[in-house]
CSV table of C-alpha atoms in Angstrom, one decimal:
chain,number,residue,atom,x,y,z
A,17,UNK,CA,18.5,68.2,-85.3
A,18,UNK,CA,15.3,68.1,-86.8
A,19,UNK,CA,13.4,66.7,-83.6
A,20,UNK,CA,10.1,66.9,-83.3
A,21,UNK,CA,8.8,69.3,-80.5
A,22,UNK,CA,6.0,67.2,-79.6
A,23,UNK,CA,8.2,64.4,-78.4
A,24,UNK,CA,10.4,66.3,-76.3
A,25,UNK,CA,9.6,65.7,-72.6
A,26,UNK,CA,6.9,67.3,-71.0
A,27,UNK,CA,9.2,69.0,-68.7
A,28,UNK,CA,10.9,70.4,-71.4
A,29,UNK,CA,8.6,72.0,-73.1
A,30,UNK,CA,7.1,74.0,-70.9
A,31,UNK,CA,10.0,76.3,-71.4
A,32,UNK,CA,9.6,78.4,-74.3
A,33,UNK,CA,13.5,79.3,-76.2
A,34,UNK,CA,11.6,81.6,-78.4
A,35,UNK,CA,12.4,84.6,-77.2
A,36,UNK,CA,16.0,83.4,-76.8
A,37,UNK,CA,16.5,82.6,-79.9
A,38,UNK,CA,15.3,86.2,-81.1
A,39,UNK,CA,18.0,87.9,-79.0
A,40,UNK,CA,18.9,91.1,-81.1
A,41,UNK,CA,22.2,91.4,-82.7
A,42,UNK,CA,23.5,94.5,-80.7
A,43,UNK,CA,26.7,95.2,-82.4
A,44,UNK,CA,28.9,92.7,-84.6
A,45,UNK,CA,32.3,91.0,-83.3
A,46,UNK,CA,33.7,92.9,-86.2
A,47,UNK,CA,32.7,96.3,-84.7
A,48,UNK,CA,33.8,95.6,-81.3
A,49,UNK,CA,37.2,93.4,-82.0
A,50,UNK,CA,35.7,90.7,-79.9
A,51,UNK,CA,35.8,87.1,-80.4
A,52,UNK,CA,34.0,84.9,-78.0
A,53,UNK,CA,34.9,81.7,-77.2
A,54,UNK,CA,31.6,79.8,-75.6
A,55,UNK,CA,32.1,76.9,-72.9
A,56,UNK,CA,29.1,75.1,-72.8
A,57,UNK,CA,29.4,73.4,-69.1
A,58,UNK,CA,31.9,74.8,-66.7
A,59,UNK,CA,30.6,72.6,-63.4
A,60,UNK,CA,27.5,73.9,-63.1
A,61,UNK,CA,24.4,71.6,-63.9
A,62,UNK,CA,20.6,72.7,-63.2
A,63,UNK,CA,19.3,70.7,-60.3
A,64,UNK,CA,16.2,69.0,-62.7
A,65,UNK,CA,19.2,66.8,-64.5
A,66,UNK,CA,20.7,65.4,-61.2
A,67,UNK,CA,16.7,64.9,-60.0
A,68,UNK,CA,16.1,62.6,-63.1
A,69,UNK,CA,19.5,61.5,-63.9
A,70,UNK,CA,21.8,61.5,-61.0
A,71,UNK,CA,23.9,64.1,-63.0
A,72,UNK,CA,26.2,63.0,-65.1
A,73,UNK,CA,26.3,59.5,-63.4
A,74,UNK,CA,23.1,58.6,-65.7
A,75,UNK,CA,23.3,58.2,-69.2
A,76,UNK,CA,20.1,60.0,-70.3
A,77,UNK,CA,21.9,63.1,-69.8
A,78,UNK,CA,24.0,62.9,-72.7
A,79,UNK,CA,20.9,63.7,-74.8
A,80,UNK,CA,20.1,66.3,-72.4
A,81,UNK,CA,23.5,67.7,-73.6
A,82,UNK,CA,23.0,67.6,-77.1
A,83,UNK,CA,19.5,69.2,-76.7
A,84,UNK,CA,21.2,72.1,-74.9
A,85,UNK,CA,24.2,72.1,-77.3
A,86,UNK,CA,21.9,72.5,-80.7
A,87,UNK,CA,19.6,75.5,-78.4
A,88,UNK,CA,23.5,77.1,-78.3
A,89,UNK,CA,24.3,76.4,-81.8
A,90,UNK,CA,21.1,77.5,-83.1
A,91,UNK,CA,20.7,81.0,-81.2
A,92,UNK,CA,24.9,82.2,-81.2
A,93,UNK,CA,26.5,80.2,-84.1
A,94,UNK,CA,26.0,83.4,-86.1
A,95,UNK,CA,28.0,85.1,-83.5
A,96,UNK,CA,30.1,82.3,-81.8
A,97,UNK,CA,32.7,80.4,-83.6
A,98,UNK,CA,34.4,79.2,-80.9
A,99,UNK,CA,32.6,76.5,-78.7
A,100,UNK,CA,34.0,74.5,-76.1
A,101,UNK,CA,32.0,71.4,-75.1
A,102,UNK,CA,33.9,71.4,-71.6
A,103,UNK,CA,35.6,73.2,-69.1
A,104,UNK,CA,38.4,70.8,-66.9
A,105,UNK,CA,35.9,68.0,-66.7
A,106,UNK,CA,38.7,66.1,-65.2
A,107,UNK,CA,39.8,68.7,-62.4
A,108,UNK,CA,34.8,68.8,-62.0
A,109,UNK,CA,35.3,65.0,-61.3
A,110,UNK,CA,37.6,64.7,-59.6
A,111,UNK,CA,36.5,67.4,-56.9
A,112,UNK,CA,33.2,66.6,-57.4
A,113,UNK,CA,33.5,62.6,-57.4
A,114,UNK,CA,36.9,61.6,-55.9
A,115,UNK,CA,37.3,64.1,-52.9
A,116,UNK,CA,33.2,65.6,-52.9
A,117,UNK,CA,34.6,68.8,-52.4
A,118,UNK,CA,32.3,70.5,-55.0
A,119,UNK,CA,28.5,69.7,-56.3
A,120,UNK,CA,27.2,67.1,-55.9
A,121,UNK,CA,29.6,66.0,-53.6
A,122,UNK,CA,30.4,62.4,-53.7
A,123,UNK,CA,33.3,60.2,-52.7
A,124,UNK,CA,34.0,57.7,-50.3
A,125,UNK,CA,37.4,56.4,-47.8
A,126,UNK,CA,40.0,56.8,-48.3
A,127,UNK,CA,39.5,60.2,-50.4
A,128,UNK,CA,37.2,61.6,-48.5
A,129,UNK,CA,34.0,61.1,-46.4
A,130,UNK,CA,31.1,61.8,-47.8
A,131,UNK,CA,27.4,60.9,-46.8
A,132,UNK,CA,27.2,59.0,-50.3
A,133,UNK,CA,29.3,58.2,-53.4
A,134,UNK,CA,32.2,55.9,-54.7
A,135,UNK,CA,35.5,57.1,-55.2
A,136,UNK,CA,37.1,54.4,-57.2
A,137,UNK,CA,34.0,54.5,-60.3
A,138,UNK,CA,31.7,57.0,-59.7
A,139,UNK,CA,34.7,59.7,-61.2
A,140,UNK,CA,35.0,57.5,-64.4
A,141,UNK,CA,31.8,57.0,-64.9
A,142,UNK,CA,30.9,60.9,-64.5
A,143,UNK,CA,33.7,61.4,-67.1
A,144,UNK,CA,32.3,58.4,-69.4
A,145,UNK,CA,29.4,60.4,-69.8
A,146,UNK,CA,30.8,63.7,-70.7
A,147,UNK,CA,33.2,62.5,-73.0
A,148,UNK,CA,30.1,60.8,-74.9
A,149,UNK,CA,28.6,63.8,-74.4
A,150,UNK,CA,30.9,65.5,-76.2
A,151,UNK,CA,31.3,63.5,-78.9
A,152,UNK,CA,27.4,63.6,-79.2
A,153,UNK,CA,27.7,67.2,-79.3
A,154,UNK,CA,30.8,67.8,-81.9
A,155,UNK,CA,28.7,65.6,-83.9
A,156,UNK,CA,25.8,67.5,-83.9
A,157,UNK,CA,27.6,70.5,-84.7
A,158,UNK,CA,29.8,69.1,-87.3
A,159,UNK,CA,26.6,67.5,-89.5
A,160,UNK,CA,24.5,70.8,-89.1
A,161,UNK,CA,26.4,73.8,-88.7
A,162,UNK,CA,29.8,73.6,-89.1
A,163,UNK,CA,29.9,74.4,-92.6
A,164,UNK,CA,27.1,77.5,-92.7
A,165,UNK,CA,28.4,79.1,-89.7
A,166,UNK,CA,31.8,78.6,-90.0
A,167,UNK,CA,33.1,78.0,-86.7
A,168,UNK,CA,34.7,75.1,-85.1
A,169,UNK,CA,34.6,72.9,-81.5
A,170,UNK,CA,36.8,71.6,-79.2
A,171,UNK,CA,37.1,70.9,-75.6
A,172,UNK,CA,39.0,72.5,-72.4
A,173,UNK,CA,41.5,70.3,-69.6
A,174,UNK,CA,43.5,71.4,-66.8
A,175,UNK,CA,46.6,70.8,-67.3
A,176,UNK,CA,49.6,71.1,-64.1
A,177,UNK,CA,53.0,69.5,-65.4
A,178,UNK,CA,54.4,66.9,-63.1
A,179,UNK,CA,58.3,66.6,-62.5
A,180,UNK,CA,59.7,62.9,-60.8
A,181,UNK,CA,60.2,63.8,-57.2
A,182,UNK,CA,63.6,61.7,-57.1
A,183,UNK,CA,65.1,60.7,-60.1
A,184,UNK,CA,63.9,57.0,-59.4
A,185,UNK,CA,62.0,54.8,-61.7
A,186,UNK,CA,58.8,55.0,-59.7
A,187,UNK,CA,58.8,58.2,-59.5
A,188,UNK,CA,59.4,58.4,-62.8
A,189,UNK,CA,56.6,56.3,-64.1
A,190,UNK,CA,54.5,58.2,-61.3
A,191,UNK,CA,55.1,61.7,-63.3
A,192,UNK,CA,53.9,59.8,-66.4
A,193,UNK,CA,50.7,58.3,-64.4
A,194,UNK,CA,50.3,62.0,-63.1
A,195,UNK,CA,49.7,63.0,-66.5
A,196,UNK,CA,47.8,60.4,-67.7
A,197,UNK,CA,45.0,60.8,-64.7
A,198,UNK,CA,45.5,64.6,-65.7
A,199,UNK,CA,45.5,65.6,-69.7
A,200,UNK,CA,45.1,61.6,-71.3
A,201,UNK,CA,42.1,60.8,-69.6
A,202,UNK,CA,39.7,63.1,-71.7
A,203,UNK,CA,41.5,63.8,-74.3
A,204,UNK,CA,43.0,60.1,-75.3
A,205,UNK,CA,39.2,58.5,-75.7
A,206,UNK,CA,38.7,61.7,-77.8
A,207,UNK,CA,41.5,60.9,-80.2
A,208,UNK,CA,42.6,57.5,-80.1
A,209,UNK,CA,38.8,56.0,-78.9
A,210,UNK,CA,40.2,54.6,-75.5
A,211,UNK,CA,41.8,55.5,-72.0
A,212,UNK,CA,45.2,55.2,-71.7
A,213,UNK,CA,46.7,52.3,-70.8
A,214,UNK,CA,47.7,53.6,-67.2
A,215,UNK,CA,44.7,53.8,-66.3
A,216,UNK,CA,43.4,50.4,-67.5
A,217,UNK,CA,45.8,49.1,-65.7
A,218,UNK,CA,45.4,50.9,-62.2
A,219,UNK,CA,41.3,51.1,-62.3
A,220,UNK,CA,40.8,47.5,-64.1
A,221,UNK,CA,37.0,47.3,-63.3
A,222,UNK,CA,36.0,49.8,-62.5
A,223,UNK,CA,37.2,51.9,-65.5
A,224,UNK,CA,34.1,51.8,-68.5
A,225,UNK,CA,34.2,50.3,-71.3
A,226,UNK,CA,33.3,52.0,-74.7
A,227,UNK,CA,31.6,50.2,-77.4
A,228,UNK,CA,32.6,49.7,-80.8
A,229,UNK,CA,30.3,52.3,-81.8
A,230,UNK,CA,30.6,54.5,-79.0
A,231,UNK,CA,34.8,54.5,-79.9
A,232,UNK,CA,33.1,55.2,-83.5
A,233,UNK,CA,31.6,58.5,-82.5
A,234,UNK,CA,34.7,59.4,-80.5
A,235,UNK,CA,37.2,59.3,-83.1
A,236,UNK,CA,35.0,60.6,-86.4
A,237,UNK,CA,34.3,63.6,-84.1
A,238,UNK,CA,37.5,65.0,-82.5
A,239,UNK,CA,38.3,67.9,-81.4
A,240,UNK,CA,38.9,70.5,-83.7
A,241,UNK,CA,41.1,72.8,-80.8
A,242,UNK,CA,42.3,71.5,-77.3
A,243,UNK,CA,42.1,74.4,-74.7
A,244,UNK,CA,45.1,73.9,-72.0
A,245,UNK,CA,44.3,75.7,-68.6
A,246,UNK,CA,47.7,76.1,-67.3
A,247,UNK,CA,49.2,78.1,-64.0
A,248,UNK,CA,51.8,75.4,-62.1
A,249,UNK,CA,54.5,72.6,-61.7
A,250,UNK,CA,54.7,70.0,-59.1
A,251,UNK,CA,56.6,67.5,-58.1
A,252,UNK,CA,55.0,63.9,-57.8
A,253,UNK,CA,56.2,61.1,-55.8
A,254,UNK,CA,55.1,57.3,-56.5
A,255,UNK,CA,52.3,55.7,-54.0
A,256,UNK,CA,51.9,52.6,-55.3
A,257,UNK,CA,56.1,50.8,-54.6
A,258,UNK,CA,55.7,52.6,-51.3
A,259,UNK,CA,52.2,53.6,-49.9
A,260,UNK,CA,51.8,57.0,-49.3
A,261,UNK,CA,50.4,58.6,-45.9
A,262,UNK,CA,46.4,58.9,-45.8
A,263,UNK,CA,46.3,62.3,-46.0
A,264,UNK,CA,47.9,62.1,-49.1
A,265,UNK,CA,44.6,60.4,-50.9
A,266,UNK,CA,42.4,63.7,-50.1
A,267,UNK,CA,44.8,65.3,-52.5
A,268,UNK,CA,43.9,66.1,-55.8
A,269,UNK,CA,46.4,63.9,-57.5
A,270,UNK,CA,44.9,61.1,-55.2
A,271,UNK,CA,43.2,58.9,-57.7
A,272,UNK,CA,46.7,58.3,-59.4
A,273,UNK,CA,48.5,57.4,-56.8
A,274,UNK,CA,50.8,59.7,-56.4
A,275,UNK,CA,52.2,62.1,-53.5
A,276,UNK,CA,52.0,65.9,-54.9
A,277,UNK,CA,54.4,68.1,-53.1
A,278,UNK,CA,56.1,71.4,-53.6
A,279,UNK,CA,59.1,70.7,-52.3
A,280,UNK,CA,62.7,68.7,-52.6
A,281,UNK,CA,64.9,68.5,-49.9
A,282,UNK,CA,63.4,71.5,-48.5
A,283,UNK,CA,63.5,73.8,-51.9
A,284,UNK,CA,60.5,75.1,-53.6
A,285,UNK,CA,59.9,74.0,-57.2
A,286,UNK,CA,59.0,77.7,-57.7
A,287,UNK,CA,57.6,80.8,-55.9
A,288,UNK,CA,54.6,80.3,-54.3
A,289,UNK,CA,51.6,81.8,-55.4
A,290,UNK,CA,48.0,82.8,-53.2
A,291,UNK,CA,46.5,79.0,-54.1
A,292,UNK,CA,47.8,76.2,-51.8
A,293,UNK,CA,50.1,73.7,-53.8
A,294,UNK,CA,50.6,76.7,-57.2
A,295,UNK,CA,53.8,77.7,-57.6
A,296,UNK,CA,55.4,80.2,-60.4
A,297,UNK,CA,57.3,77.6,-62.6
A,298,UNK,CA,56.9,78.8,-66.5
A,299,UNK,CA,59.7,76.4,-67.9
A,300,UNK,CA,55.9,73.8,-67.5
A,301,UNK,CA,54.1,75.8,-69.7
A,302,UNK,CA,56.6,74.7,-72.4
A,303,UNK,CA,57.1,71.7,-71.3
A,304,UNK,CA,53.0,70.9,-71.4
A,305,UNK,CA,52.1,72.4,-74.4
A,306,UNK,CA,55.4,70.3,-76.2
A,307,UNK,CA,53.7,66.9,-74.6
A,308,UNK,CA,49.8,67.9,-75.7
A,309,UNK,CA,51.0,68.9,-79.5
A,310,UNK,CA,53.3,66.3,-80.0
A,311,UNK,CA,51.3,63.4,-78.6
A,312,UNK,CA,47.5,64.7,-80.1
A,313,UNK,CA,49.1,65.0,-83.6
A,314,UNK,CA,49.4,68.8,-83.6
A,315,UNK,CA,46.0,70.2,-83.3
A,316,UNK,CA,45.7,73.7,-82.9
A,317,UNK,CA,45.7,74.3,-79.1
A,318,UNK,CA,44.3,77.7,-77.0
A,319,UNK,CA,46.4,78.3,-73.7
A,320,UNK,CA,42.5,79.4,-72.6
A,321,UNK,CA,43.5,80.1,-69.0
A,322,UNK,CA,47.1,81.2,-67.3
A,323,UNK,CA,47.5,83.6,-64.4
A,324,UNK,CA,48.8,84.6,-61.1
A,325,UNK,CA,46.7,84.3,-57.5
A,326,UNK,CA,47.3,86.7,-55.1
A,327,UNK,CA,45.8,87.3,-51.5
A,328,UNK,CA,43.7,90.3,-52.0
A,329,UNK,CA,44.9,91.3,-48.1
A,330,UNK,CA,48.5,92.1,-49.7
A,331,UNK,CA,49.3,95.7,-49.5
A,332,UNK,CA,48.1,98.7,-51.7
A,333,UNK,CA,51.4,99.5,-52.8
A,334,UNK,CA,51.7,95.8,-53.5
A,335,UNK,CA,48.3,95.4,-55.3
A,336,UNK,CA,48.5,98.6,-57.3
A,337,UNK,CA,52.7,97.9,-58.3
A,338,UNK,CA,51.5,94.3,-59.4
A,339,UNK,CA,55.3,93.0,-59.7
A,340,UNK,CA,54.6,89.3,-59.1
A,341,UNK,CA,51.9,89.1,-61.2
A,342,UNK,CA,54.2,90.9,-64.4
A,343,UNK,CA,56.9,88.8,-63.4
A,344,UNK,CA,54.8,85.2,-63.6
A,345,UNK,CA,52.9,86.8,-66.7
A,346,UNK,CA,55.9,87.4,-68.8
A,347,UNK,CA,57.7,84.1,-67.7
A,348,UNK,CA,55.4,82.3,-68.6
A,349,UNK,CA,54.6,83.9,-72.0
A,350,UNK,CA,58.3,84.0,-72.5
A,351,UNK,CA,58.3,80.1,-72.1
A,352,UNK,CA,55.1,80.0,-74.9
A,353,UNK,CA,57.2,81.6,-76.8
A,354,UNK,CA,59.7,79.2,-76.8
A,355,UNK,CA,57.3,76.5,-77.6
A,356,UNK,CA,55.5,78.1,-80.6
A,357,UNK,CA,59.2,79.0,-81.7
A,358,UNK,CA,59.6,75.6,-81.5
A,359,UNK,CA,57.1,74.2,-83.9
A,360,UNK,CA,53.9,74.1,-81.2
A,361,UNK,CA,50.2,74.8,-83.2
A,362,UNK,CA,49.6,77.6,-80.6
A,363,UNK,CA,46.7,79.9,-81.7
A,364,UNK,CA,45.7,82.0,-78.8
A,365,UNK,CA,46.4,82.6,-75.1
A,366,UNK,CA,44.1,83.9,-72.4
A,367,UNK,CA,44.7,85.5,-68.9
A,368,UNK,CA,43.0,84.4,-66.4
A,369,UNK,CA,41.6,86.6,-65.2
A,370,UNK,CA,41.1,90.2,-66.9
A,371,UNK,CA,38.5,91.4,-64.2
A,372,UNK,CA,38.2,90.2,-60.7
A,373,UNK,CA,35.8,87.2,-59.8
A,374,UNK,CA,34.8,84.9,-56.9
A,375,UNK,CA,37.2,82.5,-57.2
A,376,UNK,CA,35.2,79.3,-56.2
A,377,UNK,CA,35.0,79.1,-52.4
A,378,UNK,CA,37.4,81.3,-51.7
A,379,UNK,CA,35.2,84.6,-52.5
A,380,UNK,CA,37.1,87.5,-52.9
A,381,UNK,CA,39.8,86.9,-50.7
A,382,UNK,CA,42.0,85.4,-54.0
């Protein structure tokens, strides 16, 4: 980036990256069949950003994030060609800012009750300063090493699919609003330079407002790839015709206004699965990589996580003959199938997960 050391905060450069950035090359991808695919923020933020920034509620750390970005580019780009700016910032703020059930914790009533935080802006102003974060950062990578090192950038969203609960006009419209608060919230800004117009029309003020040149940077930098993390199908009911219960706003479809349920007239939308509210429904892994290729003008897309959730309580016949987990696996691969056969840029799929992992606050017990 060409910055000179000397202006950098005085915080900053205490640390010394030169070591870092002399890590030795212990074996090439070639040589190992391994091709890594680097997130660069997956939730976790060091505690000296939300000290001087308030997280990502301030707008100072967007250069933060471009600092740390170039470091990443600079010391793996010989290595790395596949970076991912973020990992479901919209599933972080929303459990972060809308419910507080994660770091830092934030929301207000009806969504939750926390000792601080605003529900209805802080989320969208979290995710107005990660999407300029990531432009910032596709930017940076783009003018100075995309074309030496070869690689390319793009950015990760959680994606459930959402099926009308009744076959209603509000409900309906609610599946569409669904997936608007879900997949178009990060990814429209990044391609078309605003939010969708569902949201504009639900959050009004307290929705940000991109500049001209901030809309600029957005759409000369888009993705090169769109990672879809996909595992379930639900069914959505509207909550804005007919307000829902208040237990359904500490949901996390709440900030859309709309009901999220499992169930019609007393049948499952699919198998349930370990995670509260997942069920084993492949025909939406079709059905959400048709709607993300057909409406972000078919850039490549990476299915970067899919996979089964079991209780780790189950069984060892049941853990060790891992029939559900072949059976969800080759449904929903059957169902990618489909969609690639079907015209769909699909370049790569992941498992989630190949090894076993603390899954969030659950521990081991997923």
């Amino acid at each position: 980036m060409g910055e000179n050391p000397t202006k950098r905060p005085a915080w900053r450069r205490q640390f010394s990256w030169n070591s870092f950035l002399r890590l030795p090359h212990c074996c090439t991808r070639e040589e190992r069949g391994i091709e890594p695919f680097v997130t660069l923020h997956h939730f976790d933020l060091p505690h000296e950003m939300e000290t001087r920034y308030g997280g990502w509620l301030g707008a100072g750390i967007r250069e933060e994030f471009d600092y740390y970005a170039d470091v990443c580019f600079k010391a793996f780009g010989d290595r790395v060609k596949y970076w991912t700016t973020f990992n479901e910032p919209n599933l972080f703020t929303r459990l972060a800012y809308v419910l507080g059930k994660y770091p830092p914790a934030r929301c207000s009533a009806p969504f939750g009750t926390c000792e601080s935080g605003n529900s209805h802006r802080e989320p969208y102003v979290a995710a107005h300063n990660m999407l300029l974060s990531h432009a910032a950062a596709v930017h940076n990578y783009k003018k100075n090493y995309q074309a030496t090192q070869g690689g390319s950038i793009g950015i990760v969203i959680a994606m459930k699919w959402y099926e009308p609960l009744t076959n209603t006009t509000e409900d309906i419209l609610a599946a569409r609003r669904a997936l608007s608060f879900e997949v178009d919230w990060f990814l429209e800004p990044i391609f078309f330079g605003d939010y969708p117009r569902e949201m504009h029309k639900l959050l009004s003020s307290n929705l940000p407002k991109f500049t001209s040149e901030e809309k600029s940077l957005l759409q000369k930098n888009k993705a090169d790839f769109i990672g879809i993390n996909h595992y379930t199908t639900i069914y959505v009911k509207d909550c804005i015709s007919s307000p829902c219960d208040l237990k359904a706003y500490e949901a996390y479809e709440a900030n859309a206004l709309v009901l999220a349920t499992g169930e019609r007239d007393g049948v499952a939308i699919g198998r349930p699965t370990a995670f509260d509210g997942y069920y084993d429904v492949p025909e939406g892994m079709e059905q959400i990589v048709k709607y993300v290729n057909q409406r972000y003008k078919n850039t490549p897309l990476y299915v970067t996580e899919n996979g089964y959730s079991q209780h780790s309580n189950d069984t060892m016949d049941k853990l060790i003959n891992d029939v559900e987990r072949v059976n969800y696996l080759h449904g929903y691969l059957t169902c990618l199938s489909s969609a690639v056969r079907k015209g769909a840029n699909v370049r790569g799929y992941f498992v989630w997960s190949i090894i076993d992992n603390f899954e969030w606050t659950f521990g081991f017990t997923v």
